[in-house]
Amino acid sequence: MQGQRPALAWKEGDVPVATRFDDPYFSLGNGLAETGHVFLAGNDLPARFGAGFHVAELGFGTGLNLLAVWKLWRETGQSGPLHFTTFEAYPMEAADMARAQAAFPEIAELAEELAPHLGETAFTLPDLTFEMIVGDARDALPAWDGRADAWFLDGFAPAKNPELWGENLMQAVHDHTAPGGTAATYTAAGHVRRALAAAGFEVTRAPGFGRKRHMTRAQRPNTDADASMEGQGA
């Protein structure tokens, strides 16, 4: 795996904090519950699962979101592999990812399966196809040839990591979303919602997790002019 390693501090023993952005990788309350509320429910999963379903993500971090959606995929008896593509500029060391994941016994079994592959940029398992694209998403995403059915927009807070929330990148997210596909994020910042709307998403505000009052959900309309292009599972 290439890319600059993030400088980390640890809060409450198990929660990594990126010192570059002065922001934790997940909620100090319960990171796994946050993922379930924001990214799984926010993208209406598992109801929208189907053959070839493709999740894409901005900000891989500890791998917690991957483990949560993979667990849901397996528990709901989906056929074939879940496709998961993530964009990450500062990939964590495998040992740090494992340390963060170990705080959640609910995903311990899957974390053990994932452990030999931490640090790899691509691998395939019977029910998971994984790719990490290392580098600045502002350059990498427009060049990506895939399309996602659901996006996890999980960069650090927009005020601290604005490069992952700009209008051009939100346009690229839209353009690499299948018609009818969705995106979700923990932030309800006005400029993020406006950027998603300007890109062509239908944007709604939803109740947030924990102390966050609101979060954001977005959907690409099925009526887009290019709906005849290759759709879900790209």
CSV table of N, CA and C in Angstrom, one decimal, residues 48-175:
chain,number,residue,atom,x,y,z
A,48,ARG,N,-32.0,-2.3,-0.2
A,48,ARG,CA,-31.6,-2.1,-1.6
A,48,ARG,C,-30.5,-3.1,-2.1
A,49,PHE,N,-30.1,-4.0,-1.3
A,49,PHE,CA,-29.1,-5.0,-1.7
A,49,PHE,C,-29.6,-5.8,-2.9
A,50,GLY,N,-28.7,-6.2,-3.7
A,50,GLY,CA,-29.1,-7.1,-4.8
A,50,GLY,C,-27.8,-7.6,-5.5
A,51,ALA,N,-27.9,-8.5,-6.4
A,51,ALA,CA,-26.7,-9.0,-7.0
A,51,ALA,C,-25.9,-7.9,-7.6
A,52,GLY,N,-24.6,-8.0,-7.4
A,52,GLY,CA,-23.6,-7.0,-7.9
A,52,GLY,C,-23.6,-5.7,-7.3
A,53,PHE,N,-24.3,-5.6,-6.1
A,53,PHE,CA,-24.4,-4.3,-5.4
A,53,PHE,C,-23.0,-3.7,-5.1
A,54,HIS,N,-22.8,-2.4,-5.4
A,54,HIS,CA,-21.5,-1.8,-5.3
A,54,HIS,C,-21.6,-0.6,-4.4
A,55,VAL,N,-20.8,-0.7,-3.3
A,55,VAL,CA,-20.6,0.4,-2.4
A,55,VAL,C,-19.3,1.1,-2.6
A,56,ALA,N,-19.3,2.5,-2.7
A,56,ALA,CA,-18.1,3.2,-2.8
A,56,ALA,C,-18.0,4.2,-1.6
A,57,GLU,N,-16.8,4.6,-1.3
A,57,GLU,CA,-16.6,5.3,0.0
A,57,GLU,C,-15.5,6.4,-0.2
A,58,LEU,N,-15.7,7.5,0.4
A,58,LEU,CA,-14.6,8.5,0.5
A,58,LEU,C,-14.1,8.5,2.0
A,59,GLY,N,-12.9,7.9,2.1
A,59,GLY,CA,-12.3,7.9,3.5
A,59,GLY,C,-12.4,6.5,4.1
A,60,PHE,N,-11.4,5.6,3.9
A,60,PHE,CA,-11.5,4.2,4.4
A,60,PHE,C,-11.2,4.2,5.9
A,61,GLY,N,-10.3,5.0,6.4
A,61,GLY,CA,-10.0,5.1,7.8
A,61,GLY,C,-9.7,3.7,8.4
A,62,THR,N,-10.4,3.3,9.4
A,62,THR,CA,-10.1,2.1,10.1
A,62,THR,C,-10.7,0.8,9.5
A,63,GLY,N,-11.5,1.0,8.4
A,63,GLY,CA,-12.2,-0.1,7.8
A,63,GLY,C,-13.5,-0.5,8.5
A,64,LEU,N,-13.9,0.3,9.5
A,64,LEU,CA,-15.1,0.0,10.2
A,64,LEU,C,-16.4,-0.1,9.3
A,65,ASN,N,-16.5,0.9,8.4
A,65,ASN,CA,-17.7,0.9,7.5
A,65,ASN,C,-17.7,-0.4,6.7
A,66,LEU,N,-16.5,-0.8,6.1
A,66,LEU,CA,-16.5,-2.0,5.3
A,66,LEU,C,-17.0,-3.2,6.2
A,67,LEU,N,-16.5,-3.3,7.4
A,67,LEU,CA,-16.9,-4.5,8.2
A,67,LEU,C,-18.4,-4.5,8.5
A,68,ALA,N,-18.9,-3.3,8.7
A,68,ALA,CA,-20.3,-3.2,9.1
A,68,ALA,C,-21.2,-3.6,7.9
A,69,VAL,N,-20.9,-3.1,6.7
A,69,VAL,CA,-21.7,-3.4,5.5
A,69,VAL,C,-21.5,-4.8,5.1
A,70,TRP,N,-20.3,-5.3,5.2
A,70,TRP,CA,-20.0,-6.7,4.9
A,70,TRP,C,-20.8,-7.7,5.8
A,71,LYS,N,-20.8,-7.3,7.1
A,71,LYS,CA,-21.6,-8.1,8.1
A,71,LYS,C,-23.0,-8.2,7.7
A,72,LEU,N,-23.6,-7.0,7.3
A,72,LEU,CA,-25.0,-6.9,6.9
A,72,LEU,C,-25.3,-7.7,5.7
A,73,TRP,N,-24.4,-7.7,4.7
A,73,TRP,CA,-24.5,-8.4,3.5
A,73,TRP,C,-24.6,-9.9,3.8
A,74,ARG,N,-23.7,-10.4,4.6
A,74,ARG,CA,-23.6,-11.8,5.0
A,74,ARG,C,-24.8,-12.2,5.8
A,75,GLU,N,-25.2,-11.4,6.8
A,75,GLU,CA,-26.3,-11.8,7.6
A,75,GLU,C,-27.6,-11.9,6.9
A,76,THR,N,-27.8,-11.1,5.8
A,76,THR,CA,-29.0,-11.1,5.1
A,76,THR,C,-29.0,-12.0,3.9
A,77,GLY,N,-28.0,-12.9,3.8
A,77,GLY,CA,-28.0,-14.0,2.8
A,77,GLY,C,-27.9,-13.5,1.4
A,78,GLN,N,-27.2,-12.5,1.1
A,78,GLN,CA,-27.1,-12.0,-0.3
A,78,GLN,C,-26.3,-13.0,-1.1
A,79,SER,N,-26.6,-13.1,-2.4
A,79,SER,CA,-25.9,-14.0,-3.3
A,79,SER,C,-24.7,-13.2,-4.0
A,80,GLY,N,-23.6,-13.9,-4.2
A,80,GLY,CA,-22.5,-13.3,-4.9
A,80,GLY,C,-21.8,-12.3,-4.0
A,81,PRO,N,-20.7,-11.7,-4.5
A,81,PRO,CA,-19.9,-10.8,-3.6
A,81,PRO,C,-20.5,-9.4,-3.6
A,82,LEU,N,-20.3,-8.8,-2.5
A,82,LEU,CA,-20.4,-7.3,-2.3
A,82,LEU,C,-19.2,-6.6,-2.9
A,83,HIS,N,-19.4,-5.6,-3.8
A,83,HIS,CA,-18.3,-4.9,-4.3
A,83,HIS,C,-18.1,-3.6,-3.5
A,84,PHE,N,-16.9,-3.4,-3.1
A,84,PHE,CA,-16.6,-2.3,-2.2
A,84,PHE,C,-15.3,-1.6,-2.7
A,85,THR,N,-15.5,-0.3,-3.1
A,85,THR,CA,-14.4,0.5,-3.5
A,85,THR,C,-14.2,1.7,-2.6
A,86,THR,N,-13.0,2.0,-2.2
A,86,THR,CA,-12.8,3.1,-1.2
A,86,THR,C,-11.6,3.9,-1.7
A,87,PHE,N,-11.7,5.2,-1.4
A,87,PHE,CA,-10.7,6.2,-1.8
A,87,PHE,C,-10.1,6.7,-0.5
A,88,GLU,N,-8.8,6.6,-0.4
A,88,GLU,CA,-8.1,7.0,0.9
A,88,GLU,C,-6.8,7.6,0.5
A,89,ALA,N,-6.5,8.8,1.0
A,89,ALA,CA,-5.3,9.5,0.8
A,89,ALA,C,-4.2,9.1,1.8
A,90,TYR,N,-4.6,8.8,3.0
A,90,TYR,CA,-3.7,8.5,4.1
A,90,TYR,C,-4.0,7.2,4.8
A,91,PRO,N,-3.7,6.1,4.1
A,91,PRO,CA,-4.0,4.7,4.7
A,91,PRO,C,-3.3,4.4,6.0
A,92,MET,N,-4.1,3.9,6.9
A,92,MET,CA,-3.6,3.6,8.2
A,92,MET,C,-2.7,2.3,8.1
A,93,GLU,N,-1.8,2.2,9.1
A,93,GLU,CA,-1.1,1.0,9.3
A,93,GLU,C,-2.1,-0.2,9.6
A,94,ALA,N,-1.8,-1.4,9.2
A,94,ALA,CA,-2.6,-2.5,9.5
A,94,ALA,C,-2.8,-2.7,11.0
A,95,ALA,N,-1.8,-2.5,11.7
A,95,ALA,CA,-1.9,-2.7,13.2
A,95,ALA,C,-2.8,-1.7,13.8
A,96,ASP,N,-2.8,-0.5,13.3
A,96,ASP,CA,-3.7,0.5,13.9
A,96,ASP,C,-5.1,0.3,13.5
A,97,MET,N,-5.4,-0.2,12.3
A,97,MET,CA,-6.7,-0.6,11.9
A,97,MET,C,-7.2,-1.7,12.8
A,98,ALA,N,-6.4,-2.7,13.0
A,98,ALA,CA,-6.8,-3.8,13.8
A,98,ALA,C,-7.1,-3.4,15.3
A,99,ARG,N,-6.3,-2.5,15.8
A,99,ARG,CA,-6.5,-2.0,17.1
A,99,ARG,C,-7.9,-1.3,17.3
A,100,ALA,N,-8.2,-0.5,16.3
A,100,ALA,CA,-9.5,0.2,16.3
A,100,ALA,C,-10.6,-0.7,16.2
A,101,GLN,N,-10.5,-1.7,15.3
A,101,GLN,CA,-11.6,-2.7,15.1
A,101,GLN,C,-11.8,-3.5,16.3
A,102,ALA,N,-10.8,-3.8,17.0
A,102,ALA,CA,-10.9,-4.7,18.2
A,102,ALA,C,-11.8,-4.1,19.3
A,103,ALA,N,-12.2,-2.9,19.2
A,103,ALA,CA,-13.1,-2.3,20.2
A,103,ALA,C,-14.5,-2.7,20.0
A,104,PHE,N,-14.8,-3.5,18.9
A,104,PHE,CA,-16.2,-3.8,18.6
A,104,PHE,C,-16.3,-5.4,18.5
A,105,PRO,N,-16.7,-6.0,19.5
A,105,PRO,CA,-16.8,-7.5,19.5
A,105,PRO,C,-17.8,-8.0,18.5
A,106,GLU,N,-18.8,-7.2,18.1
A,106,GLU,CA,-19.8,-7.6,17.2
A,106,GLU,C,-19.2,-7.9,15.8
A,107,ILE,N,-18.1,-7.3,15.5
A,107,ILE,CA,-17.5,-7.6,14.2
A,107,ILE,C,-16.2,-8.4,14.3
A,108,ALA,N,-16.0,-9.0,15.4
A,108,ALA,CA,-14.7,-9.7,15.7
A,108,ALA,C,-14.4,-10.8,14.6
A,109,GLU,N,-15.5,-11.5,14.3
A,109,GLU,CA,-15.3,-12.7,13.4
A,109,GLU,C,-14.9,-12.2,12.0
A,110,LEU,N,-15.6,-11.2,11.5
A,110,LEU,CA,-15.2,-10.6,10.2
A,110,LEU,C,-13.9,-9.9,10.2
A,111,ALA,N,-13.6,-9.2,11.3
A,111,ALA,CA,-12.3,-8.5,11.5
A,111,ALA,C,-11.1,-9.5,11.4
A,112,GLU,N,-11.4,-10.7,11.9
A,112,GLU,CA,-10.3,-11.8,11.9
A,112,GLU,C,-10.2,-12.2,10.4
A,113,GLU,N,-11.3,-12.4,9.7
A,113,GLU,CA,-11.2,-12.7,8.3
A,113,GLU,C,-10.5,-11.7,7.4
A,114,LEU,N,-10.7,-10.4,7.8
A,114,LEU,CA,-10.1,-9.3,7.1
A,114,LEU,C,-8.7,-9.1,7.4
A,115,ALA,N,-8.2,-9.5,8.6
A,115,ALA,CA,-6.9,-9.1,9.1
A,115,ALA,C,-5.8,-9.5,8.1
A,116,PRO,N,-5.8,-10.7,7.5
A,116,PRO,CA,-4.6,-11.0,6.6
A,116,PRO,C,-4.6,-10.0,5.4
A,117,HIS,N,-5.6,-9.3,5.1
A,117,HIS,CA,-5.7,-8.5,3.9
A,117,HIS,C,-5.5,-7.0,4.2
A,118,LEU,N,-5.4,-6.6,5.5
A,118,LEU,CA,-5.2,-5.2,5.8
A,118,LEU,C,-3.9,-4.8,5.2
A,119,GLY,N,-3.9,-3.6,4.5
A,119,GLY,CA,-2.8,-3.1,3.9
A,119,GLY,C,-2.7,-3.5,2.4
A,120,GLU,N,-3.6,-4.4,1.9
A,120,GLU,CA,-3.7,-4.7,0.5
A,120,GLU,C,-4.7,-3.7,-0.2
A,121,THR,N,-4.4,-3.3,-1.4
A,121,THR,CA,-5.2,-2.4,-2.1
A,121,THR,C,-6.3,-3.1,-2.9
A,122,ALA,N,-6.2,-4.4,-3.1
A,122,ALA,CA,-7.3,-5.2,-3.8
A,122,ALA,C,-7.2,-6.6,-3.4
A,123,PHE,N,-8.4,-7.2,-3.2
A,123,PHE,CA,-8.4,-8.6,-2.9
A,123,PHE,C,-9.9,-9.1,-3.1
A,124,THR,N,-10.0,-10.4,-3.3
A,124,THR,CA,-11.3,-11.0,-3.6
A,124,THR,C,-11.6,-12.2,-2.7
A,125,LEU,N,-12.7,-12.2,-2.0
A,125,LEU,CA,-13.1,-13.3,-1.1
A,125,LEU,C,-14.5,-13.8,-1.7
A,126,PRO,N,-15.0,-14.9,-1.2
A,126,PRO,CA,-16.2,-15.4,-1.8
A,126,PRO,C,-17.4,-14.4,-1.8
A,127,ASP,N,-17.5,-13.6,-0.8
A,127,ASP,CA,-18.6,-12.7,-0.7
A,127,ASP,C,-18.2,-11.2,-0.6
A,128,LEU,N,-17.0,-10.9,-1.0
A,128,LEU,CA,-16.5,-9.5,-1.0
A,128,LEU,C,-15.4,-9.3,-2.1
A,129,THR,N,-15.6,-8.3,-2.9
A,129,THR,CA,-14.5,-7.8,-3.8
A,129,THR,C,-14.2,-6.4,-3.4
A,130,PHE,N,-12.9,-6.2,-3.0
A,130,PHE,CA,-12.4,-5.0,-2.4
A,130,PHE,C,-11.4,-4.3,-3.3
A,131,GLU,N,-11.5,-3.0,-3.4
A,131,GLU,CA,-10.4,-2.2,-4.0
A,131,GLU,C,-10.2,-0.9,-3.2
A,132,MET,N,-9.0,-0.6,-2.9
A,132,MET,CA,-8.7,0.8,-2.3
A,132,MET,C,-7.9,1.5,-3.3
A,133,ILE,N,-8.3,2.7,-3.6
A,133,ILE,CA,-7.6,3.6,-4.5
A,133,ILE,C,-6.9,4.7,-3.7
A,134,VAL,N,-5.6,4.6,-3.6
A,134,VAL,CA,-4.8,5.4,-2.7
A,134,VAL,C,-4.4,6.7,-3.4
A,135,GLY,N,-4.7,7.8,-2.8
A,135,GLY,CA,-4.4,9.1,-3.3
A,135,GLY,C,-5.5,10.1,-3.1
A,136,ASP,N,-5.3,11.3,-3.7
A,136,ASP,CA,-6.2,12.4,-3.5
A,136,ASP,C,-7.5,12.1,-4.4
A,137,ALA,N,-8.6,11.9,-3.7
A,137,ALA,CA,-9.9,11.6,-4.4
A,137,ALA,C,-10.2,12.6,-5.5
A,138,ARG,N,-9.8,13.8,-5.3
A,138,ARG,CA,-10.1,14.9,-6.3
A,138,ARG,C,-9.5,14.5,-7.6
A,139,ASP,N,-8.4,13.8,-7.6
A,139,ASP,CA,-7.8,13.3,-8.9
A,139,ASP,C,-8.3,11.9,-9.3
A,140,ALA,N,-8.4,11.1,-8.2
A,140,ALA,CA,-8.6,9.7,-8.5
A,140,ALA,C,-10.1,9.4,-8.9
A,141,LEU,N,-11.0,10.0,-8.2
A,141,LEU,CA,-12.4,9.7,-8.5
A,141,LEU,C,-12.9,10.0,-9.9
A,142,PRO,N,-12.5,11.2,-10.4
A,142,PRO,CA,-12.9,11.5,-11.8
A,142,PRO,C,-12.4,10.5,-12.8
A,143,ALA,N,-11.2,9.9,-12.5
A,143,ALA,CA,-10.6,8.9,-13.4
A,143,ALA,C,-11.1,7.5,-13.2
A,144,TRP,N,-11.9,7.3,-12.2
A,144,TRP,CA,-12.4,5.9,-11.9
A,144,TRP,C,-13.4,5.5,-12.9
A,145,ASP,N,-13.4,4.2,-13.3
A,145,ASP,CA,-14.3,3.8,-14.4
A,145,ASP,C,-15.5,3.0,-13.8
A,146,GLY,N,-15.7,3.1,-12.5
A,146,GLY,CA,-16.8,2.4,-11.8
A,146,GLY,C,-18.0,3.3,-11.5
A,147,ARG,N,-19.1,2.7,-11.1
A,147,ARG,CA,-20.3,3.4,-10.6
A,147,ARG,C,-20.8,2.7,-9.4
A,148,ALA,N,-21.2,3.4,-8.4
A,148,ALA,CA,-21.6,2.8,-7.1
A,148,ALA,C,-23.1,2.9,-7.0
A,149,ASP,N,-23.7,2.0,-6.3
A,149,ASP,CA,-25.1,2.0,-6.0
A,149,ASP,C,-25.4,2.8,-4.7
A,150,ALA,N,-24.3,2.8,-3.8
A,150,ALA,CA,-24.4,3.6,-2.5
A,150,ALA,C,-23.1,4.1,-2.2
A,151,TRP,N,-23.0,5.4,-1.7
A,151,TRP,CA,-21.8,6.1,-1.3
A,151,TRP,C,-21.8,6.3,0.1
A,152,PHE,N,-20.7,6.0,0.8
A,152,PHE,CA,-20.4,6.4,2.2
A,152,PHE,C,-19.5,7.6,2.1
A,153,LEU,N,-20.0,8.8,2.4
A,153,LEU,CA,-19.2,10.0,2.3
A,153,LEU,C,-18.7,10.2,3.8
A,154,ASP,N,-17.4,9.8,4.0
A,154,ASP,CA,-17.0,9.7,5.4
A,154,ASP,C,-15.6,10.4,5.6
A,155,GLY,N,-15.4,11.5,4.9
A,155,GLY,CA,-14.2,12.3,5.2
A,155,GLY,C,-14.3,12.9,6.6
A,156,PHE,N,-13.2,13.5,7.0
A,156,PHE,CA,-13.2,14.2,8.3
A,156,PHE,C,-14.1,15.4,8.1
A,157,ALA,N,-14.4,16.1,9.3
A,157,ALA,CA,-15.3,17.2,9.3
A,157,ALA,C,-15.0,18.2,8.2
A,158,PRO,N,-16.1,18.7,7.5
A,158,PRO,CA,-15.8,19.6,6.4
A,158,PRO,C,-15.0,20.8,6.8
A,159,ALA,N,-15.2,21.3,8.0
A,159,ALA,CA,-14.4,22.5,8.4
A,159,ALA,C,-12.9,22.2,8.5
A,160,LYS,N,-12.6,20.9,8.7
A,160,LYS,CA,-11.2,20.5,8.9
A,160,LYS,C,-10.6,19.8,7.7
A,161,ASN,N,-11.4,19.2,6.8
A,161,ASN,CA,-11.0,18.5,5.7
A,161,ASN,C,-11.8,18.9,4.5
A,162,PRO,N,-11.7,20.2,4.1
A,162,PRO,CA,-12.6,20.7,3.1
A,162,PRO,C,-12.4,20.1,1.7
A,163,GLU,N,-11.2,19.5,1.4
A,163,GLU,CA,-10.9,19.0,0.1
A,163,GLU,C,-11.8,17.8,-0.2
A,164,LEU,N,-12.4,17.1,0.8
A,164,LEU,CA,-13.3,15.9,0.5
A,164,LEU,C,-14.7,16.3,0.3
A,165,TRP,N,-15.0,17.6,0.3
A,165,TRP,CA,-16.4,18.1,0.3
A,165,TRP,C,-16.7,19.1,-0.7
A,166,GLY,N,-15.8,19.4,-1.6
A,166,GLY,CA,-15.9,20.5,-2.6
A,166,GLY,C,-16.9,20.1,-3.7
A,167,GLU,N,-17.3,21.2,-4.4
A,167,GLU,CA,-18.3,21.0,-5.4
A,167,GLU,C,-17.8,20.1,-6.5
A,168,ASN,N,-16.6,20.2,-7.0
A,168,ASN,CA,-16.1,19.4,-8.0
A,168,ASN,C,-16.1,17.9,-7.6
A,169,LEU,N,-15.7,17.6,-6.4
A,169,LEU,CA,-15.7,16.2,-6.0
A,169,LEU,C,-17.1,15.7,-5.8
A,170,MET,N,-18.0,16.5,-5.3
A,170,MET,CA,-19.4,16.0,-5.2
A,170,MET,C,-20.0,15.8,-6.6
A,171,GLN,N,-19.6,16.6,-7.5
A,171,GLN,CA,-20.0,16.3,-8.9
A,171,GLN,C,-19.5,15.0,-9.4
A,172,ALA,N,-18.3,14.7,-9.1
A,172,ALA,CA,-17.7,13.4,-9.5
A,172,ALA,C,-18.4,12.2,-8.8
A,173,VAL,N,-18.8,12.4,-7.5
A,173,VAL,CA,-19.6,11.4,-6.8
A,173,VAL,C,-20.9,11.1,-7.6
A,174,HIS,N,-21.6,12.2,-7.9
A,174,HIS,CA,-22.8,12.1,-8.6
A,174,HIS,C,-22.6,11.3,-9.9
A,175,ASP,N,-21.6,11.7,-10.7
A,175,ASP,CA,-21.3,11.1,-12.0
A,175,ASP,C,-20.9,9.7,-11.9
